[in-house]
């Protein structure tokens, strides 16, 4: 460890995710046990930097949190210090750049680097701090598995397990009542959760943002199954799925957020269209935030521990502005600033898409 680096901050940005606490545990314990490094926990993501809210994390604070969902540090998915929303009354919002305030707080606390745990939005914000001379080491987190530069993010496997379990349970109801059942899963622009959960559960139709669907093709497939004696169908749909030439279904707009569009409602739209066109009773379930919560599965605990340890290890080796990633079976790193603003989407020619098509899964094409 370079002598100048003895104190670092760690924060969890964006949405919560199974495995966050496992990363915090690995960061703190590796830092203390191996590198004699002091770790400060920054509360509620970048908001903690803005408001100077952080506290020392000792061995005890990082104990017994491996299996705990959420994050002991808190998080915030609306906070970009370069565009900090300040309410002015009568519903008016003014955006201010408070980056200088954050940097002052970093220096006042004596932090030589930040370990930033988050997805594409969090890494985009971190890259702005890098441009201002703050060393940031990123750890990739998102249930959507859409962070560019890494083959997988922790939290994804847990979300897939929840989605698969829900589809399995709804499958039996669909079969019993001879219905079409739709499960709406998270996935704004990337359909990794729906693809994996749909394939794992044997969903008949999988709708993802990367492959716009034709509602008539979906209905034809459902009707064809019914005519063959399969009087039910199970559909896994990403919240960001959209029809050919159509738009994603928007639930609300939040003007105070750096990403103001909130998707949701595609399952309800599909259910009405399918029932109207086929005459088959169609119901839907929206899983929502249940995919983010609870105990991480074993694979996510292991990956989170690897990522947290690697972040401290890279820092000890003098790394600057790097994102810890997994490529194949290897934990490595890449340029954090190159990952900013990019998403890892599903190639329509991906082997999993091919496998799903070959076993009879429809993508509404």
Tab-separated table of C-alpha atoms in Angstrom:
chain	number	residue	atom	x	y	z
A	1	UNK	CA	0.000	0.000	0.000
A	2	UNK	CA	1.507	3.384	-0.960
A	3	UNK	CA	2.280	5.263	2.221
A	4	UNK	CA	0.131	8.222	1.188
A	5	UNK	CA	-2.983	6.033	1.056
A	6	UNK	CA	-4.182	5.136	4.527
A	7	UNK	CA	-7.802	6.245	4.566
A	8	UNK	CA	-10.517	5.538	1.993
A	9	UNK	CA	-14.255	6.061	1.754
A	10	UNK	CA	-16.784	3.513	0.549
A	11	UNK	CA	-20.313	4.227	-0.679
A	12	UNK	CA	-23.227	2.358	-2.232
A	13	UNK	CA	-24.999	4.313	-4.973
A	14	UNK	CA	-28.147	3.740	-7.002
A	15	UNK	CA	-30.783	1.158	-6.197
A	16	UNK	CA	-30.321	-1.403	-3.442
A	17	UNK	CA	-29.252	-4.887	-4.394
A	18	UNK	CA	-28.548	-8.280	-2.765
A	19	UNK	CA	-24.827	-8.519	-2.022
A	20	UNK	CA	-24.051	-4.885	-1.194
A	21	UNK	CA	-23.278	-5.705	2.414
A	22	UNK	CA	-21.100	-8.612	1.321
A	23	UNK	CA	-18.962	-6.140	-0.658
A	24	UNK	CA	-18.776	-3.713	2.275
A	25	UNK	CA	-17.719	-6.593	4.519
A	26	UNK	CA	-14.980	-7.674	2.102
A	27	UNK	CA	-13.707	-4.098	1.671
A	28	UNK	CA	-13.540	-3.362	5.398
A	29	UNK	CA	-12.112	-6.686	6.530
A	30	UNK	CA	-9.547	-6.888	3.717
A	31	UNK	CA	-8.497	-3.294	4.370
A	32	UNK	CA	-8.076	-3.835	8.111
A	33	UNK	CA	-6.714	-7.383	8.163
A	34	UNK	CA	-4.362	-7.260	5.156
A	35	UNK	CA	-3.490	-3.638	4.489
A	36	UNK	CA	-3.972	-1.757	7.787
A	37	UNK	CA	-6.188	0.688	5.959
A	38	UNK	CA	-8.865	2.894	7.540
A	39	UNK	CA	-12.288	2.750	5.899
A	40	UNK	CA	-15.007	5.374	6.247
A	41	UNK	CA	-18.574	4.544	5.281
A	42	UNK	CA	-20.298	7.303	3.329
A	43	UNK	CA	-24.020	7.337	4.071
A	44	UNK	CA	-26.777	7.281	1.439
A	45	UNK	CA	-24.544	7.238	-1.610
A	46	UNK	CA	-23.271	10.518	-2.992
A	47	UNK	CA	-25.752	12.356	-0.785
A	48	UNK	CA	-23.464	11.548	2.138
A	49	UNK	CA	-20.631	13.349	0.375
A	50	UNK	CA	-22.815	16.380	-0.239
A	51	UNK	CA	-24.000	16.542	3.373
A	52	UNK	CA	-20.730	15.360	4.954
A	53	UNK	CA	-22.335	12.299	6.548
A	54	UNK	CA	-19.858	9.466	7.023
A	55	UNK	CA	-18.520	7.297	9.829
A	56	UNK	CA	-15.621	4.980	10.559
A	57	UNK	CA	-16.218	1.317	9.739
A	58	UNK	CA	-14.407	-1.058	12.094
A	59	UNK	CA	-14.235	-4.858	12.139
A	60	UNK	CA	-17.379	-5.133	14.228
A	61	UNK	CA	-19.397	-2.982	11.818
A	62	UNK	CA	-18.529	-5.347	8.975
A	63	UNK	CA	-19.299	-8.541	10.898
A	64	UNK	CA	-22.475	-10.606	10.488
A	65	UNK	CA	-23.616	-8.718	7.385
A	66	UNK	CA	-22.618	-11.211	4.659
A	67	UNK	CA	-26.146	-12.575	4.270
A	68	UNK	CA	-27.965	-9.318	5.000
A	69	UNK	CA	-29.919	-7.727	2.155
A	70	UNK	CA	-29.863	-4.021	1.372
A	71	UNK	CA	-26.956	-1.852	2.501
A	72	UNK	CA	-25.920	-0.807	5.996
A	73	UNK	CA	-24.703	2.486	4.518
A	74	UNK	CA	-27.974	3.412	2.841
A	75	UNK	CA	-28.258	4.452	-0.799
A	76	UNK	CA	-29.777	7.063	-3.093
A	77	UNK	CA	-30.708	6.678	-6.753
A	78	UNK	CA	-31.517	10.351	-7.341
A	79	UNK	CA	-28.215	11.934	-6.351
A	80	UNK	CA	-25.778	13.381	-8.889
A	81	UNK	CA	-23.683	16.141	-7.241
A	82	UNK	CA	-23.319	17.877	-10.600
A	83	UNK	CA	-27.119	18.120	-10.768
A	84	UNK	CA	-28.337	18.312	-7.165
A	85	UNK	CA	-32.084	19.034	-6.958
A	86	UNK	CA	-33.014	21.842	-4.569
A	87	UNK	CA	-36.715	22.531	-4.020
A	88	UNK	CA	-37.667	26.218	-4.200
A	89	UNK	CA	-41.292	25.998	-3.156
A	90	UNK	CA	-44.537	25.789	-5.159
A	91	UNK	CA	-43.237	22.589	-6.748
A	92	UNK	CA	-40.270	24.323	-8.357
A	93	UNK	CA	-36.911	22.561	-8.477
A	94	UNK	CA	-33.543	24.146	-9.125
A	95	UNK	CA	-30.468	22.083	-10.015
A	96	UNK	CA	-27.086	23.016	-8.594
A	97	UNK	CA	-23.555	21.687	-9.077
A	98	UNK	CA	-22.278	20.899	-5.577
A	99	UNK	CA	-19.211	18.900	-6.607
A	100	UNK	CA	-16.865	21.390	-4.932
A	101	UNK	CA	-18.702	20.854	-1.646
A	102	UNK	CA	-18.204	17.084	-1.959
A	103	UNK	CA	-14.496	17.476	-2.686
A	104	UNK	CA	-14.103	19.760	0.315
A	105	UNK	CA	-15.701	17.088	2.513
A	106	UNK	CA	-13.461	14.376	1.033
A	107	UNK	CA	-10.334	16.403	1.812
A	108	UNK	CA	-11.594	17.438	5.250
A	109	UNK	CA	-12.016	13.791	6.198
A	110	UNK	CA	-8.582	12.915	4.839
A	111	UNK	CA	-9.881	10.412	2.280
A	112	UNK	CA	-7.273	9.551	-0.364
A	113	UNK	CA	-9.615	7.443	-2.499
A	114	UNK	CA	-13.207	6.286	-2.839
A	115	UNK	CA	-14.469	2.751	-3.392
A	116	UNK	CA	-17.718	3.303	-5.268
A	117	UNK	CA	-20.215	0.438	-5.449
A	118	UNK	CA	-22.925	0.884	-8.070
A	119	UNK	CA	-24.219	0.564	-11.593
A	120	UNK	CA	-23.898	2.657	-14.754
A	121	UNK	CA	-25.340	5.822	-13.175
A	122	UNK	CA	-23.052	5.565	-10.159
A	123	UNK	CA	-19.986	4.984	-12.345
A	124	UNK	CA	-20.932	7.968	-14.497
A	125	UNK	CA	-20.941	10.164	-11.386
A	126	UNK	CA	-17.684	8.580	-10.177
A	127	UNK	CA	-16.021	9.401	-13.501
A	128	UNK	CA	-16.806	13.091	-12.899
A	129	UNK	CA	-14.970	12.900	-9.574
A	130	UNK	CA	-12.033	11.250	-11.340
A	131	UNK	CA	-11.916	14.234	-13.693
A	132	UNK	CA	-11.624	16.457	-10.619
A	133	UNK	CA	-8.650	14.509	-9.286
A	134	UNK	CA	-10.390	12.110	-6.884
A	135	UNK	CA	-9.245	8.506	-7.244
A	136	UNK	CA	-12.248	6.173	-7.509
A	137	UNK	CA	-12.208	2.379	-7.656
A	138	UNK	CA	-15.538	1.020	-8.891
A	139	UNK	CA	-17.327	-2.191	-7.929
A	140	UNK	CA	-20.052	-3.241	-10.410
A	141	UNK	CA	-23.520	-3.617	-8.899
A	142	UNK	CA	-26.873	-3.956	-10.597
A	143	UNK	CA	-29.564	-6.603	-10.718
A	144	UNK	CA	-30.026	-5.713	-14.400
A	145	UNK	CA	-26.536	-7.061	-15.261
A	146	UNK	CA	-26.157	-4.212	-17.745
A	147	UNK	CA	-22.908	-2.554	-16.638
A	148	UNK	CA	-20.492	-2.294	-19.526
A	149	UNK	CA	-17.066	-3.873	-19.055
A	150	UNK	CA	-17.980	-6.889	-16.914
A	151	UNK	CA	-19.533	-10.225	-17.808
A	152	UNK	CA	-21.646	-10.218	-14.657
A	153	UNK	CA	-22.593	-7.974	-11.754
A	154	UNK	CA	-23.416	-9.123	-8.253
A	155	UNK	CA	-27.139	-8.990	-7.425
A	156	UNK	CA	-28.110	-10.382	-10.808
A	157	UNK	CA	-28.179	-14.043	-9.786
A	158	UNK	CA	-30.348	-13.233	-6.746
A	159	UNK	CA	-32.823	-11.300	-8.896
A	160	UNK	CA	-32.977	-14.161	-11.401
A	161	UNK	CA	-33.645	-16.619	-8.562
A	162	UNK	CA	-36.578	-14.486	-7.358
A	163	UNK	CA	-37.942	-14.129	-10.883
A	164	UNK	CA	-37.604	-17.839	-11.592
A	165	UNK	CA	-39.350	-18.793	-8.362
A	166	UNK	CA	-42.235	-16.421	-9.159
A	167	UNK	CA	-42.598	-17.785	-12.689
A	168	UNK	CA	-42.522	-21.365	-11.368
A	169	UNK	CA	-45.302	-20.607	-8.890
A	170	UNK	CA	-47.440	-18.729	-11.413
A	171	UNK	CA	-46.937	-21.532	-13.918
A	172	UNK	CA	-49.079	-23.848	-11.781
A	173	UNK	CA	-51.864	-21.269	-11.493
A	174	UNK	CA	-51.797	-20.677	-15.246
A	175	UNK	CA	-52.123	-24.413	-15.899
A	176	UNK	CA	-54.899	-24.894	-13.325
A	177	UNK	CA	-57.083	-22.071	-14.635
A	178	UNK	CA	-56.146	-22.334	-18.339
A	179	UNK	CA	-55.000	-18.722	-18.449
A	180	UNK	CA	-52.271	-16.672	-19.995
A	181	UNK	CA	-50.157	-15.383	-17.104
A	182	UNK	CA	-47.677	-12.529	-17.489
A	183	UNK	CA	-44.892	-11.750	-15.035
A	184	UNK	CA	-43.352	-8.283	-15.345
A	185	UNK	CA	-39.702	-8.288	-14.342
A	186	UNK	CA	-37.194	-5.470	-13.942
A	187	UNK	CA	-35.009	-4.533	-16.887
A	188	UNK	CA	-35.230	-1.026	-18.324
A	189	UNK	CA	-33.064	-1.307	-21.415
A	190	UNK	CA	-31.474	-4.718	-20.868
A	191	UNK	CA	-33.512	-7.913	-20.627
A	192	UNK	CA	-31.020	-10.154	-18.836
A	193	UNK	CA	-33.330	-10.953	-15.885
A	194	UNK	CA	-36.302	-11.851	-18.079
A	195	UNK	CA	-34.121	-13.892	-20.434
A	196	UNK	CA	-32.462	-15.944	-17.689
A	197	UNK	CA	-35.561	-16.336	-15.496
A	198	UNK	CA	-37.709	-17.068	-18.538
A	199	UNK	CA	-35.326	-19.728	-19.797
A	200	UNK	CA	-34.923	-21.241	-16.311
A	201	UNK	CA	-38.691	-21.472	-15.758
A	202	UNK	CA	-39.613	-22.658	-19.227
A	203	UNK	CA	-41.630	-19.524	-20.035
A	204	UNK	CA	-43.414	-19.838	-23.353
A	205	UNK	CA	-42.867	-16.202	-24.337
A	206	UNK	CA	-39.998	-13.919	-23.292
A	207	UNK	CA	-40.213	-10.226	-24.141
A	208	UNK	CA	-37.083	-8.090	-23.758
A	209	UNK	CA	-36.164	-4.509	-24.727
A	210	UNK	CA	-33.547	-5.617	-27.258
A	211	UNK	CA	-36.083	-7.501	-29.421
A	212	UNK	CA	-39.241	-5.436	-30.094
A	213	UNK	CA	-42.278	-7.688	-30.206
A	214	UNK	CA	-45.264	-7.936	-32.558
A	215	UNK	CA	-48.401	-8.321	-30.419
A	216	UNK	CA	-50.113	-10.253	-33.207
A	217	UNK	CA	-47.235	-12.765	-33.214
A	218	UNK	CA	-47.520	-13.138	-29.440
A	219	UNK	CA	-51.273	-13.762	-29.727
A	220	UNK	CA	-50.816	-16.203	-32.590
A	221	UNK	CA	-48.351	-18.193	-30.498
A	222	UNK	CA	-50.656	-18.241	-27.471
A	223	UNK	CA	-53.627	-19.322	-29.644
A	224	UNK	CA	-51.513	-22.000	-31.350
A	225	UNK	CA	-50.569	-23.462	-27.979
A	226	UNK	CA	-54.217	-23.515	-26.954
A	227	UNK	CA	-55.208	-25.295	-30.178
A	228	UNK	CA	-52.550	-27.957	-29.499
A	229	UNK	CA	-54.051	-28.703	-26.091
A	230	UNK	CA	-51.740	-26.443	-24.070
A	231	UNK	CA	-54.541	-24.330	-22.631
A	232	UNK	CA	-52.268	-21.903	-20.834
A	233	UNK	CA	-49.187	-19.825	-21.563
A	234	UNK	CA	-46.548	-18.218	-19.350
A	235	UNK	CA	-44.974	-14.919	-20.396
A	236	UNK	CA	-41.855	-13.307	-18.868
A	237	UNK	CA	-41.716	-9.609	-19.807
A	238	UNK	CA	-39.050	-7.025	-19.044
A	239	UNK	CA	-40.470	-3.708	-17.852
A	240	UNK	CA	-38.671	-2.089	-20.790
A	241	UNK	CA	-40.111	-4.363	-23.477
A	242	UNK	CA	-41.810	-2.522	-26.322
A	243	UNK	CA	-43.749	-3.303	-29.475
A	244	UNK	CA	-42.241	-2.903	-32.922
A	245	UNK	CA	-42.401	0.808	-33.705
A	246	UNK	CA	-43.778	1.510	-30.234
A	247	UNK	CA	-42.520	3.092	-27.021
A	248	UNK	CA	-41.750	1.740	-23.570
A	249	UNK	CA	-44.597	2.015	-21.066
A	250	UNK	CA	-43.907	4.864	-18.631
A	251	UNK	CA	-45.400	4.748	-15.129
A	252	UNK	CA	-44.337	8.240	-14.032
A	253	UNK	CA	-41.873	11.074	-14.499
A	254	UNK	CA	-39.775	12.240	-11.544
A	255	UNK	CA	-38.255	15.637	-12.408
A	256	UNK	CA	-35.953	15.565	-9.344
A	257	UNK	CA	-34.107	12.458	-10.564
A	258	UNK	CA	-31.089	12.414	-12.923
A	259	UNK	CA	-32.992	9.653	-14.744
A	260	UNK	CA	-36.575	10.961	-14.519
A	261	UNK	CA	-38.388	8.201	-16.450
A	262	UNK	CA	-39.928	5.422	-14.326
A	263	UNK	CA	-41.036	2.461	-16.393
A	264	UNK	CA	-43.860	0.103	-15.461
A	265	UNK	CA	-47.157	-1.192	-16.756
A	266	UNK	CA	-46.158	-3.259	-19.780
A	267	UNK	CA	-47.751	-6.394	-18.278
A	268	UNK	CA	-51.125	-4.668	-17.869
A	269	UNK	CA	-51.000	-3.443	-21.467
A	270	UNK	CA	-50.102	-6.890	-22.759
A	271	UNK	CA	-52.783	-8.625	-20.678
A	272	UNK	CA	-55.575	-6.484	-22.128
A	273	UNK	CA	-54.311	-6.836	-25.696
A	274	UNK	CA	-53.924	-10.612	-25.470
A	275	UNK	CA	-57.327	-11.156	-23.855
A	276	UNK	CA	-59.054	-8.864	-26.374
A	277	UNK	CA	-57.405	-10.546	-29.362
A	278	UNK	CA	-57.558	-14.213	-28.286
A	279	UNK	CA	-60.471	-14.400	-25.876
A	280	UNK	CA	-58.242	-16.290	-23.420
A	281	UNK	CA	-58.405	-15.020	-19.848
A	282	UNK	CA	-55.144	-13.204	-19.121
A	283	UNK	CA	-53.751	-12.070	-15.783
A	284	UNK	CA	-50.515	-10.341	-14.808
A	285	UNK	CA	-48.182	-9.975	-11.829
A	286	UNK	CA	-45.605	-7.214	-11.333
A	287	UNK	CA	-42.677	-8.360	-9.182
A	288	UNK	CA	-41.163	-4.902	-8.744
A	289	UNK	CA	-38.774	-4.320	-5.863
A	290	UNK	CA	-39.098	-7.835	-4.477
A	291	UNK	CA	-36.340	-8.628	-7.003
A	292	UNK	CA	-33.980	-6.237	-5.214
A	293	UNK	CA	-34.501	-7.329	-1.631
A	294	UNK	CA	-33.692	-10.152	0.698
A	295	UNK	CA	-30.764	-12.474	1.217
A	296	UNK	CA	-28.294	-12.797	-1.677
A	297	UNK	CA	-27.887	-16.252	-3.181
A	298	UNK	CA	-24.572	-18.036	-2.628
A	299	UNK	CA	-23.178	-17.056	-6.048
A	300	UNK	CA	-23.718	-13.362	-5.307
A	301	UNK	CA	-22.118	-13.653	-1.866
A	302	UNK	CA	-19.016	-15.191	-3.421
A	303	UNK	CA	-18.838	-12.691	-6.294
A	304	UNK	CA	-19.420	-9.718	-3.983
A	305	UNK	CA	-16.628	-10.925	-1.701
A	306	UNK	CA	-14.289	-11.302	-4.673
A	307	UNK	CA	-15.138	-7.829	-5.953
A	308	UNK	CA	-14.760	-6.135	-2.557
A	309	UNK	CA	-11.425	-7.807	-1.891
A	310	UNK	CA	-10.185	-6.995	-5.408
A	311	UNK	CA	-11.104	-3.315	-5.018
A	312	UNK	CA	-8.858	-2.983	-1.947
A	313	UNK	CA	-6.152	-5.088	-3.584
A	314	UNK	CA	-6.135	-2.943	-6.737
A	315	UNK	CA	-5.940	0.188	-4.614
A	316	UNK	CA	-2.984	-1.294	-2.715
A	317	UNK	CA	-1.239	-1.819	-6.039
A	318	UNK	CA	-1.607	1.856	-6.927
A	319	UNK	CA	-4.601	1.522	-9.249
A	320	UNK	CA	-6.419	4.704	-10.197
A	321	UNK	CA	-9.841	5.123	-11.813
A	322	UNK	CA	-10.375	1.401	-12.329
A	323	UNK	CA	-13.523	-0.718	-12.314
A	324	UNK	CA	-13.224	-4.215	-10.870
A	325	UNK	CA	-14.797	-6.660	-13.338
A	326	UNK	CA	-15.196	-10.337	-14.052
A	327	UNK	CA	-14.155	-11.604	-17.471
A	328	UNK	CA	-14.748	-15.285	-17.967
A	329	UNK	CA	-13.540	-16.866	-14.729
A	330	UNK	CA	-11.045	-14.090	-13.944
A	331	UNK	CA	-11.454	-11.080	-11.648
A	332	UNK	CA	-9.650	-8.198	-13.332
A	333	UNK	CA	-10.245	-4.488	-13.973
A	334	UNK	CA	-10.824	-1.924	-16.695
A	335	UNK	CA	-10.856	1.858	-17.094
A	336	UNK	CA	-13.731	3.216	-15.004
A	337	UNK	CA	-14.138	6.320	-17.165
A	338	UNK	CA	-14.630	4.184	-20.281
A	339	UNK	CA	-17.605	2.444	-18.649
A	340	UNK	CA	-19.437	5.671	-17.845
A	341	UNK	CA	-22.685	6.163	-19.744
A	342	UNK	CA	-22.575	2.736	-21.409
A	343	UNK	CA	-24.858	-0.260	-20.970
A	344	UNK	CA	-24.279	-3.932	-21.668
A	345	UNK	CA	-27.289	-4.986	-23.697
A	346	UNK	CA	-28.241	-8.401	-25.056
A	347	UNK	CA	-27.101	-9.103	-28.587
A	348	UNK	CA	-30.113	-10.590	-30.433
A	349	UNK	CA	-27.692	-13.230	-31.681
A	350	UNK	CA	-26.608	-14.206	-28.152
A	351	UNK	CA	-26.275	-17.996	-27.628
A	352	UNK	CA	-28.980	-17.934	-24.939
A	353	UNK	CA	-31.408	-16.360	-27.417
A	354	UNK	CA	-30.564	-19.070	-29.932
A	355	UNK	CA	-31.010	-21.812	-27.334
A	356	UNK	CA	-34.361	-20.374	-26.234
A	357	UNK	CA	-35.646	-20.187	-29.800
A	358	UNK	CA	-34.538	-23.742	-30.498
A	359	UNK	CA	-36.525	-25.120	-27.544
A	360	UNK	CA	-39.648	-23.307	-28.741
A	361	UNK	CA	-39.574	-20.034	-26.791
A	362	UNK	CA	-41.202	-17.118	-28.597
A	363	UNK	CA	-39.774	-13.596	-28.491
A	364	UNK	CA	-42.848	-12.182	-30.216
A	365	UNK	CA	-41.143	-11.887	-33.590
